[in-house]
Amino acid sequence: MKIRNAGRARRFALGSTVALTVAGMNAPAVLGFAGEQYHQYAINRPDYKAEYGHWQTVTLPAEFRINAVHATLLRTGKILIIAGSGNDQKSFDAGTFRSLLWDPAKNTYKPVPTPADMFCGGHGSLPDGRVLVAGGTLRYEALDGAVKKAAGTMRVRNENPEAARTFPKGTVFTAPNGRGYASTAEVTVPAAVKTGGGDRTVVTAGEQHVFVEAVAPGADSVYGSPAQYTIKGLTGADARDLYGMSEHLTLEKQDFQGVRSAFEFNPDTEMYEQVTDMAYARWYPTLTGLGDGRVVTVSGLDDTGRILSGNDNEIYDPASRTWSKAPDRYFPTYPSIFLTASGRLFYSGSNAGYGPADKGREPGLWDLRDNTFQPVPGLRDPSLTETSSSVLLPPAQAQKVMVLGGGGVGESPLSTARTDIADLSAAKPAFTPGPDLPAGGTRYLNSVIMPDDSVFTTGGSGDYRGKHRSDLLKAQFYHPDTNRFSTAAEPAVGRDYHSEALLLPDGRVVVLGSNPLFADKADSEPAAFEQRVEIYTPPYLFHGERPQVTGAPDVAKLGGTVAVSTPKPDGIATAKLIRPSSVTHATDVEQRSVALDVTGRSGGGVSLALPANPDLLPPGWYMLFVTDGAGTPSVARWIKVTA
């Protein structure tokens, strides 16, 4: 396993004296060389940085460049970057699946063996600091005209109540006209269920579906009507009890298909560990942690390319590493679902990619205990929530969720500058208007909670996947206390689909990925996946000396008090625990900032009180930041919160 050390790579950690590969803000081409020189001079002036911050654009060593589709900050300070096949058909066909561990502080890189295609799966942090990764890609889409073999869903039935049956990938189902269709995955069909007795015995066939495609290519392989299929190789009673049923097998467009597999990434061993498979395959699911440490998993495309119906939600228990049934509720893919202080889950309406325009788009509070759903009205531009960003505004105690930007369903060119805020603490929760995004209509915006209680937003595009060169080289801060945006320095790299941004323990922001469709304004040249990384240093890190945390416990209990050592306790204005991000597709339901009360000061430190509510402060690892009166944060200390 290759490890790249800081001594052999270019450093870009804070305070480094080693040269960086740095590109400044985009300057208009008409400025020419002299104008660009002045632009670089202007953005590197101390007064400019102190007001707007500063960007560094970093090119990783070639052997460690990766298509960053998913990114999770670990309690070790390292970032787990998952590409899987990286939206690359050739990598998928070759079985080349990639993950990378990157340590921004030490500037080290380590490839991680990746046992399955986790591309477009779901993920979230567990209470012990492990990362649950569930779902991914079984099969890439095939567009109209590219499908050469008729294919579709085969419902495999078992009328034998004595035993389940497993059929390997490649099992052939034969149509009444003699044409064969091979399964694309292994399938296990449960035994039939027998009820009653005697003359009143009823046998209900066990059933499981699998995707099949014709053995022979061509239009003759299309079977356009419902039919029963025999299973090649079966004889006697098996041939009677086991068979396939399909409505039709066609040459129509085929969507991506998901997998059932799930893994935990262990930050100590830095390896994936396989856990029990989900009952349902998922591609584009959302995983949301609960106050008791379990994880609810919803939505996605199944292993035939159909969006899950909502009666297939599951809950993962990290204690047993097993899955169980969750209450029924339909959502479009990658729905933004946040745990609230009441224990209910808030669906903001934000989502990504798949699902009908008239189903599952309404925001609301979902109670897993009785499976009730309370709509939250007032969201403007409700048809433009796909590829929008949602964030639980700081502090989490305010129980406000903001929806930012978004676009139309599917490949719509429409986008919106709308931001709206839902106050979930109100007797009748509803959205109220927020300020418009300064850059105008924006899809794929990344939003990051900062230690000074602002929200940093960056990137995005005005059109679907950056079409017509619509990437927005803009960044800004939203300030919940004043309900206003302020300008930040402009990034140099456009970011749209498959991009991520997350907060580092040193208070900076790292931005990765981007997967535009085209490289030119005419949309005639295909674009490469963006592999450059940007690091944004906020203005507060150019304001002089920052507070220090010189000592803190490794573990803190809900409802308890922690003693934090700091050389200037009188200068500490605020303290908060920020949960590390786990982000993909503009969806990050993990990050939250929970304010801590400063209950005492002494010559050597401060005492901080933690909330007792696990639904407000879910058990797990957090970054502890303290800030001074100007909002300048310390470097974070990692603390594990336990029940």
XYZ file of C-alpha atoms in Angstrom:
643
model
C 0.000 0.000 0.000
C 1.582 3.299 -1.065
C 1.901 6.151 1.390
C 3.027 9.548 0.239
C 4.881 11.481 2.950
C 4.968 15.214 3.501
C 8.704 15.195 2.847
C 8.125 14.032 -0.721
C 4.973 16.008 -1.543
C 4.138 19.672 -1.696
C 2.985 21.055 1.604
C -0.077 23.186 2.004
C -0.725 22.858 5.743
C -1.290 26.092 7.634
C 2.000 27.837 8.366
C 4.000 25.716 5.926
C 7.083 27.259 4.334
C 7.234 24.808 1.458
C 6.145 26.059 -1.959
C 2.527 25.558 -2.986
C 0.854 25.128 -6.316
C -1.354 28.164 -5.908
C -3.705 29.777 -8.382
C -5.378 33.021 -7.471
C -8.812 34.342 -8.256
C -10.005 34.347 -11.826
C -9.282 37.706 -13.419
C -10.971 38.841 -16.654
C -8.937 37.850 -19.686
C -9.017 41.417 -20.995
C -6.825 42.495 -18.117
C -3.859 40.899 -19.811
C -0.638 39.969 -18.094
C -0.217 43.253 -16.262
C -3.796 43.199 -15.034
C -3.422 39.623 -13.792
C -0.226 40.568 -11.995
C -2.031 43.387 -10.208
C -4.957 41.095 -9.402
C -2.597 38.621 -7.754
C -0.981 41.454 -5.831
C -4.373 42.760 -4.655
C -5.782 39.453 -3.408
C -2.600 38.664 -1.519
C -2.546 41.921 0.421
C -3.045 41.442 4.199
C -6.003 43.837 4.305
C -7.769 41.957 1.482
C -7.280 38.588 3.216
C -8.486 39.998 6.518
C -11.756 41.055 4.876
C -12.410 38.329 2.297
C -10.123 35.406 3.108
C -7.796 33.591 0.741
C -7.853 30.560 -1.579
C -5.106 28.087 -2.431
C -5.520 25.729 -5.380
C -3.604 22.506 -4.883
C -2.734 19.821 -7.394
C -2.169 16.489 -5.687
C 0.644 14.205 -6.892
C -0.513 12.352 -9.989
C -0.664 8.916 -8.367
C -3.029 10.200 -5.673
C -5.451 12.202 -7.777
C -8.943 10.847 -7.406
C -12.478 11.608 -8.540
C -13.808 12.893 -5.228
C -17.495 11.932 -5.162
C -17.805 11.466 -1.382
C -15.830 13.028 1.483
C -15.958 12.403 5.243
C -13.808 14.019 7.938
C -12.579 11.389 10.403
C -11.839 11.846 14.116
C -8.154 11.434 13.217
C -8.302 14.669 11.211
C -7.890 12.738 7.973
C -10.399 12.920 5.142
C -11.816 9.732 3.629
C -12.367 10.482 -0.063
C -14.397 7.888 -1.970
C -14.518 7.654 -5.735
C -15.490 4.037 -6.235
C -15.569 3.809 -10.023
C -15.727 7.615 -10.068
C -18.505 7.958 -12.647
C -16.238 6.292 -15.173
C -17.644 3.329 -17.089
C -14.180 1.998 -17.965
C -13.136 1.920 -14.307
C -16.389 0.167 -13.434
C -15.932 -2.447 -16.155
C -12.351 -3.035 -14.982
C -13.422 -3.332 -11.348
C -11.192 -0.389 -10.408
C -12.674 1.139 -7.258
C -10.758 3.794 -5.336
C -10.687 5.502 -1.948
C -8.012 7.819 -0.580
C -7.060 8.933 2.922
C -5.651 12.443 2.934
C -4.198 14.155 5.991
C -4.299 17.923 5.323
C -2.226 18.711 8.427
C 0.656 16.322 7.661
C 0.093 16.315 3.905
C 0.151 12.535 3.567
C -1.813 10.396 1.143
C -2.776 6.748 1.451
C -4.798 4.677 -1.032
C -7.381 2.468 0.665
C -8.371 -0.936 -0.796
C -12.007 -0.513 -1.831
C -13.920 -3.812 -1.898
C -17.009 -2.673 -3.834
C -18.163 0.147 -6.056
C -19.276 2.670 -3.431
C -19.861 5.290 -6.120
C -23.112 7.092 -5.281
C -23.743 5.172 -2.072
C -24.655 6.773 1.229
C -22.581 7.362 4.363
C -22.551 8.759 7.878
C -20.452 8.706 11.038
C -21.189 6.240 13.831
C -20.839 7.002 17.577
C -17.441 5.280 17.814
C -16.008 7.292 14.907
C -16.375 4.631 12.258
C -18.061 5.557 8.987
C -20.989 3.521 7.700
C -21.007 3.288 3.896
C -24.078 1.625 2.397
C -25.093 1.064 -1.213
C -23.299 1.951 -4.412
C -23.283 0.901 -8.044
C -24.214 -2.496 -9.454
C -24.560 -1.373 -13.052
C -24.100 1.849 -15.040
C -26.928 3.382 -17.010
C -27.440 2.662 -20.689
C -29.078 5.450 -22.666
C -31.645 5.134 -25.455
C -29.936 3.713 -28.533
C -27.098 2.195 -26.512
C -29.051 -0.811 -25.245
C -28.230 -3.799 -27.439
C -29.878 -6.581 -25.437
C -33.473 -6.503 -24.241
C -33.576 -6.287 -20.470
C -35.774 -5.628 -17.470
C -36.953 -6.874 -14.101
C -37.575 -10.579 -13.521
C -39.668 -11.495 -10.448
C -38.394 -14.884 -9.360
C -40.999 -16.919 -7.461
C -40.692 -19.942 -5.160
C -43.797 -22.011 -4.331
C -41.870 -24.490 -2.163
C -42.495 -23.731 1.566
C -39.626 -25.966 2.672
C -36.576 -23.992 1.556
C -35.260 -20.753 0.046
C -33.276 -21.014 -3.176
C -30.261 -19.051 -4.396
C -29.521 -18.626 -8.089
C -26.101 -17.396 -9.217
C -25.404 -14.514 -11.551
C -25.905 -15.726 -15.127
C -28.916 -17.936 -14.392
C -30.973 -18.166 -17.594
C -34.735 -17.613 -17.663
C -36.431 -18.959 -20.790
C -39.433 -17.222 -22.347
C -42.380 -19.102 -23.891
C -40.861 -18.461 -27.343
C -37.570 -20.093 -26.308
C -35.421 -16.959 -25.957
C -33.130 -16.819 -22.943
C -32.462 -13.968 -20.486
C -29.555 -14.127 -18.026
C -29.567 -12.620 -14.525
C -27.002 -9.884 -13.857
C -26.629 -10.656 -10.130
C -27.086 -13.450 -7.650
C -30.612 -13.705 -6.267
C -31.986 -15.520 -3.221
C -35.698 -16.302 -3.292
C -37.348 -16.906 0.094
C -39.406 -20.009 0.738
C -43.151 -19.880 0.240
C -45.354 -19.220 3.248
C -47.967 -21.845 4.076
C -51.008 -20.861 6.139
C -54.123 -22.709 7.222
C -54.428 -26.458 6.982
C -56.181 -29.288 5.245
C -58.485 -28.158 2.466
C -57.899 -24.551 3.544
C -54.131 -24.598 3.150
C -52.892 -21.522 1.312
C -49.372 -21.312 -0.075
C -48.094 -17.824 -0.852
C -45.051 -17.920 -3.109
C -41.801 -16.353 -1.931
C -40.577 -13.694 -4.355
C -37.454 -11.678 -5.115
C -36.559 -9.644 -8.177
C -33.424 -9.575 -10.285
C -32.383 -7.694 -13.416
C -31.990 -9.837 -16.536
C -30.815 -9.201 -20.058
C -31.168 -11.206 -23.234
C -28.528 -13.799 -24.041
C -28.630 -12.702 -27.693
C -28.585 -9.071 -28.864
C -31.014 -7.456 -31.248
C -34.632 -6.432 -31.560
C -35.748 -10.064 -31.662
C -34.897 -10.306 -27.955
C -37.684 -7.871 -27.003
C -40.554 -9.560 -25.160
C -43.307 -6.993 -24.860
C -46.038 -8.750 -22.886
C -46.377 -10.334 -19.434
C -45.175 -13.924 -19.347
C -43.970 -16.745 -17.132
C -40.378 -17.937 -17.633
C -38.824 -21.313 -16.847
C -35.439 -21.504 -15.116
C -32.810 -23.340 -17.132
C -31.473 -26.481 -15.478
C -34.421 -27.194 -13.192
C -36.428 -30.395 -13.497
C -39.307 -32.119 -11.768
C -40.838 -30.422 -8.738
C -38.191 -27.673 -8.817
C -39.226 -26.708 -12.322
C -42.848 -26.433 -11.175
C -42.152 -24.532 -7.938
C -39.506 -22.103 -9.201
C -40.065 -19.775 -12.145
C -39.813 -16.169 -13.291
C -42.433 -13.565 -14.110
C -41.859 -10.403 -16.132
C -44.122 -7.703 -17.517
C -41.861 -6.876 -20.462
C -38.212 -6.938 -21.515
C -37.219 -4.061 -23.795
C -34.402 -2.097 -25.433
C -35.408 1.088 -23.597
C -33.042 3.253 -21.522
C -31.706 1.516 -18.416
C -30.954 3.492 -15.238
C -28.123 3.017 -12.764
C -28.630 0.115 -10.369
C -27.730 -0.117 -6.683
C -26.165 -2.723 -4.420
C -27.140 -4.129 -1.017
C -23.649 -4.225 0.450
C -22.604 -2.173 3.475
C -19.261 -1.507 5.150
C -17.824 0.273 8.153
C -14.614 2.215 7.630
C -12.371 1.871 10.679
C -10.230 5.002 11.266
C -7.803 3.003 13.425
C -7.007 0.225 10.956
C -7.814 2.506 7.993
C -9.640 -0.342 6.296
C -13.208 -1.166 5.262
C -14.935 -3.915 7.229
C -17.943 -5.623 5.650
C -21.137 -5.737 7.703
C -24.538 -7.313 7.058
C -26.051 -6.419 3.694
C -29.136 -4.248 3.542
C -32.377 -5.945 2.614
C -32.685 -3.586 -0.365
C -30.174 -2.385 -2.918
C -29.589 1.374 -2.956
C -27.983 3.907 -5.289
C -28.317 7.574 -4.126
C -29.561 6.838 -0.568
C -29.417 9.122 2.478
C -28.142 7.908 5.859
C -29.178 9.953 8.928
C -27.863 9.250 12.429
C -30.348 9.013 15.295
C -29.975 10.032 18.921
C -29.577 6.419 20.048
C -26.651 5.807 17.683
C -28.611 3.910 15.046
C -28.836 5.097 11.432
C -31.982 5.370 9.321
C -31.490 4.739 5.600
C -33.977 5.829 2.954
C -34.485 6.016 -0.801
C -32.233 5.119 -3.712
C -32.482 3.190 -6.955
C -32.693 -0.571 -6.454
C -30.874 -3.347 -8.287
C -33.207 -3.077 -11.272
C -32.878 0.699 -11.610
C -36.261 1.574 -10.086
C -36.592 4.158 -7.334
C -37.500 2.487 -4.049
C -41.162 2.812 -3.168
C -40.806 3.890 0.464
C -41.872 0.626 2.103
C -38.217 -0.418 2.125
C -36.605 2.025 4.588
C -34.117 0.410 6.964
C -32.371 1.126 10.270
C -28.782 0.070 10.974
C -27.759 -0.904 14.512
C -23.985 -0.518 14.982
C -24.066 -2.706 18.106
C -25.149 -5.787 16.144
C -24.095 -4.568 12.689
C -27.503 -5.587 11.364
C -30.444 -3.924 9.624
C -34.124 -3.844 10.522
C -37.302 -2.495 8.977
C -37.988 1.236 9.335
C -41.385 2.935 8.964
C -42.701 3.450 5.448
C -42.175 6.849 3.820
C -41.324 7.718 0.219
C -38.568 10.219 -0.623
C -36.766 11.178 -3.842
C -33.112 10.170 -3.975
C -30.521 11.757 -1.663
C -33.153 13.558 0.411
C -31.807 16.014 3.009
C -33.126 14.591 6.290
C -32.004 16.087 9.604
C -32.389 14.812 13.163
C -34.201 17.458 15.245
C -34.193 18.092 18.983
C -37.666 16.537 19.260
C -36.386 13.235 17.884
C -38.345 13.733 14.684
C -36.622 13.854 11.303
C -36.982 16.963 9.168
C -37.049 16.541 5.395
C -36.189 19.958 3.971
C -37.287 19.201 0.411
C -33.702 19.196 -0.916
C -32.836 16.107 -2.939
C -30.703 15.003 -5.857
C -31.516 13.375 -9.100
C -34.284 10.788 -9.242
C -37.990 10.663 -8.509
C -41.163 12.069 -10.080
C -41.814 15.798 -9.795
C -45.182 15.291 -8.119
C -44.257 12.799 -5.386
C -42.286 13.087 -2.157
C -41.239 16.702 -2.629
C -43.126 18.289 0.274
C -40.978 19.292 3.291
C -42.067 18.052 6.681
C -41.343 16.477 10.061
C -41.324 12.676 10.090
C -41.824 10.860 13.399
C -40.396 7.344 13.308
C -42.262 6.419 16.494
C -45.747 6.557 14.959
C -44.848 7.171 11.295
C -46.663 10.493 11.167
C -45.590 13.266 8.807
C -46.310 16.931 9.561
C -45.933 19.117 6.443
C -43.923 22.312 6.895
C -45.391 24.916 4.503
C -44.053 28.108 2.996
C -41.111 26.974 0.875
C -40.912 29.168 -2.201
C -40.037 27.745 -5.629
C -41.081 24.277 -4.410
C -40.487 22.782 -7.858
C -36.812 23.854 -7.708
C -35.494 21.829 -4.771
C -33.468 19.270 -6.711
C -29.696 19.841 -6.308
C -30.381 22.449 -3.610
C -28.349 22.732 -0.431
C -29.762 22.432 3.084
C -28.073 23.158 6.396
C -29.050 23.021 10.090
C -28.160 26.598 10.968
C -25.866 27.288 13.922
C -26.404 27.001 16.767
C -28.357 23.758 16.517
C -30.380 24.838 19.551
C -32.201 27.358 17.315
C -33.654 24.446 15.312
C -33.656 26.321 12.025
C -32.939 24.692 8.662
C -32.046 26.760 5.605
C -32.661 25.693 1.983
C -30.374 27.389 -0.541
C -30.795 27.470 -4.315
C -31.669 24.405 -6.351
C -33.027 23.560 -9.765
C -35.730 21.785 -11.698
C -36.273 18.045 -11.784
C -33.893 16.018 -13.925
C -31.875 17.832 -16.575
C -33.876 21.034 -16.282
C -31.906 24.237 -17.007
C -33.891 26.098 -14.350
C -32.320 27.282 -11.105
C -33.278 29.593 -8.262
C -31.551 32.140 -6.012
C -34.126 31.471 -3.293
C -33.144 30.829 0.293
C -35.832 29.988 2.850
C -35.568 29.162 6.532
C -37.770 26.719 8.462
C -38.144 27.444 12.175
C -38.757 23.992 13.632
C -39.066 25.293 17.188
C -42.277 27.171 16.392
C -45.669 25.824 17.453
C -46.544 25.610 13.763
C -43.240 25.225 11.866
C -43.098 27.057 8.544
C -40.589 28.495 6.091
C -39.928 32.224 5.906
C -37.960 33.963 3.146
C -34.231 34.439 3.477
C -32.000 36.676 1.358
C -31.452 35.706 -2.270
C -28.133 34.107 -3.158
C -25.763 36.861 -4.337
C -24.730 34.918 -7.454
C -28.333 34.394 -8.613
C -29.835 31.014 -9.511
C -27.523 28.307 -8.163
C -27.508 24.518 -8.198
C -24.977 22.247 -6.382
C -24.041 24.887 -3.809
C -21.868 23.621 -0.957
C -22.658 24.972 2.524
C -20.310 24.640 5.505
C -21.001 25.566 9.151
C -18.139 27.672 10.540
C -16.840 28.049 14.129
C -17.939 31.706 14.255
C -21.585 30.649 13.657
C -21.612 31.770 10.025
C -22.293 29.477 7.061
C -19.769 29.505 4.225
C -21.275 28.766 0.800
C -19.271 28.236 -2.362
C -19.423 27.059 -5.946
C -22.398 25.721 -7.824
C -23.629 26.401 -11.327
C -26.561 28.170 -12.899
C -27.475 25.298 -15.216
C -27.600 21.517 -15.018
C -24.092 20.132 -14.356
C -22.432 23.390 -15.368
C -23.806 23.376 -18.916
C -22.965 26.403 -21.080
C -19.993 27.147 -18.782
C -22.367 28.199 -16.027
C -20.119 27.410 -13.045
C -20.206 30.261 -10.544
C -16.814 31.394 -9.259
C -18.362 32.934 -6.171
C -18.304 32.380 -2.414
C -20.037 34.114 0.447
C -20.915 33.876 4.139
C -24.437 33.711 5.464
C -24.847 35.261 8.919
C -27.840 33.823 10.823
C -27.767 36.626 13.396
C -28.337 39.345 10.767
C -29.955 37.200 8.032
C -27.507 38.605 5.468
C -24.793 37.441 3.112
C -21.330 38.949 2.997
C -18.764 38.570 0.223
C -15.856 36.124 0.382
C -12.852 35.812 -1.916
C -13.642 34.068 -5.190
C -12.463 30.513 -5.852
C -10.415 29.752 -8.943
C -12.003 26.392 -9.781
C -15.605 25.837 -10.817
C -17.563 23.290 -8.792
C -20.878 21.672 -9.681
C -22.096 18.043 -9.686
C -20.066 15.614 -7.508
C -18.322 18.331 -5.489
C -17.897 18.570 -1.712
C -16.805 21.098 0.918
C -16.065 20.516 4.591
C -14.612 22.240 7.641
C -11.130 21.262 8.812
C -10.111 21.150 12.497
C -7.834 24.159 11.952
C -10.805 26.311 10.885
C -10.166 26.266 7.145
C -12.459 24.799 4.456
C -11.434 22.210 1.877
C -13.327 21.942 -1.430
C -13.026 18.916 -3.726
C -14.441 17.411 -6.894
C -16.736 18.557 -9.699
C -18.122 16.636 -12.641
C -19.389 19.000 -15.351
C -20.808 17.600 -18.561
C -18.958 19.907 -20.945
C -15.758 21.948 -21.047
C -16.932 24.706 -23.388
C -19.801 27.162 -23.573
C -21.174 25.524 -26.717
C -21.463 22.184 -24.868
C -19.526 20.401 -27.588
C -16.446 19.187 -25.691
C -16.751 16.649 -22.866
C -15.239 17.775 -19.565
C -12.864 15.880 -17.318
C -13.607 15.262 -13.646
C -12.047 18.083 -11.587
C -9.234 16.634 -9.452
C -7.719 19.846 -8.094
C -8.321 20.619 -4.433
C -8.908 24.099 -3.029
C -8.372 25.256 0.533
C -10.083 28.408 1.754
C -8.622 30.307 4.696
C -11.404 32.473 6.217
C -10.848 36.111 7.235
C -10.869 35.229 10.931
C -7.487 33.519 10.523
C -5.940 36.827 9.385
C -7.047 38.769 12.452
C -4.016 38.091 14.601
C -3.574 35.775 17.565
C -6.176 33.060 17.911
C -7.460 31.456 21.131
C -5.857 28.224 22.284
C -7.138 25.035 23.821
C -4.185 23.532 25.670
C -6.094 20.765 27.394
C -9.479 19.049 27.169
C -10.888 15.609 28.028
C -11.119 12.962 25.329
C -14.624 11.980 26.425
C -17.586 14.027 27.650
C -21.047 12.925 28.763
C -24.355 14.358 27.650
C -25.541 16.793 30.299
C -22.082 16.940 31.864
C -19.483 19.658 32.298
C -15.969 19.651 30.862
C -12.957 21.631 31.995
C -10.978 23.135 29.131
C -7.526 24.585 29.643
C -6.766 27.851 27.860
C -4.149 30.515 28.648
C -6.630 33.403 28.353
C -9.961 32.230 29.772
C -11.372 35.755 30.028
C -11.016 36.098 26.270
C -13.226 33.097 25.473
C -16.591 34.321 24.219
C -18.186 31.149 22.850
C -17.660 27.403 22.656
C -19.272 24.838 20.418
C -19.080 21.234 19.325
C -19.145 20.820 15.537
C -19.917 17.392 14.125
C -17.636 16.493 11.197
C -19.076 16.506 7.700
C -19.946 13.491 5.596
C -20.966 14.981 2.268
C -21.906 14.069 -1.294
C -24.160 15.549 -3.979
C -24.635 18.819 -2.022
C -26.100 16.666 0.772
C -24.577 16.815 4.258
C -27.007 15.876 7.019
C -24.189 15.116 9.481
C -22.724 18.561 10.166
C -24.198 20.478 13.097
C -22.854 23.058 15.561
C -24.056 22.743 19.146
C -23.406 25.714 21.446
C -21.948 25.017 24.886
C -22.622 27.244 27.885
C -19.530 28.771 29.502
C -20.413 28.111 33.153
C -17.176 29.121 34.838
C -13.747 30.669 34.378
C -10.555 30.233 36.322
C -6.964 31.254 35.903
C -6.260 28.228 33.794
C -9.387 27.624 31.796
C -13.143 27.548 31.363
C -15.935 25.136 32.283
C -18.342 24.166 29.520
C -21.769 22.572 29.949
C -23.094 20.079 27.390
C -26.788 19.696 26.532
C -28.373 16.496 27.847
C -30.570 15.801 24.804
C -29.082 13.108 22.498
C -31.384 14.207 19.681
C -29.766 17.658 19.806
C -26.244 16.354 20.429
C -26.133 12.805 19.014
C -23.384 10.663 20.596
C -20.182 10.601 18.562
C -16.995 12.527 17.858
C -17.004 16.315 17.631
C -14.581 19.163 17.092
C -14.476 21.477 20.113
C -13.855 25.090 19.101
C -13.618 28.115 21.381
C -13.764 31.608 19.903
C -12.847 35.065 21.112
C -15.039 38.157 20.969
C -14.126 38.782 17.326
C -15.167 35.281 16.273
C -11.618 33.995 15.797
C -11.593 30.252 16.599
C -9.041 28.009 18.217
C -7.709 24.936 16.515
C -10.249 22.233 17.371
C -9.788 19.479 19.921
C -11.529 16.162 19.273
C -13.978 15.031 21.962
C -16.142 11.928 22.029
C -19.661 12.621 23.342
C -21.296 9.650 25.071
C -24.713 9.011 26.577
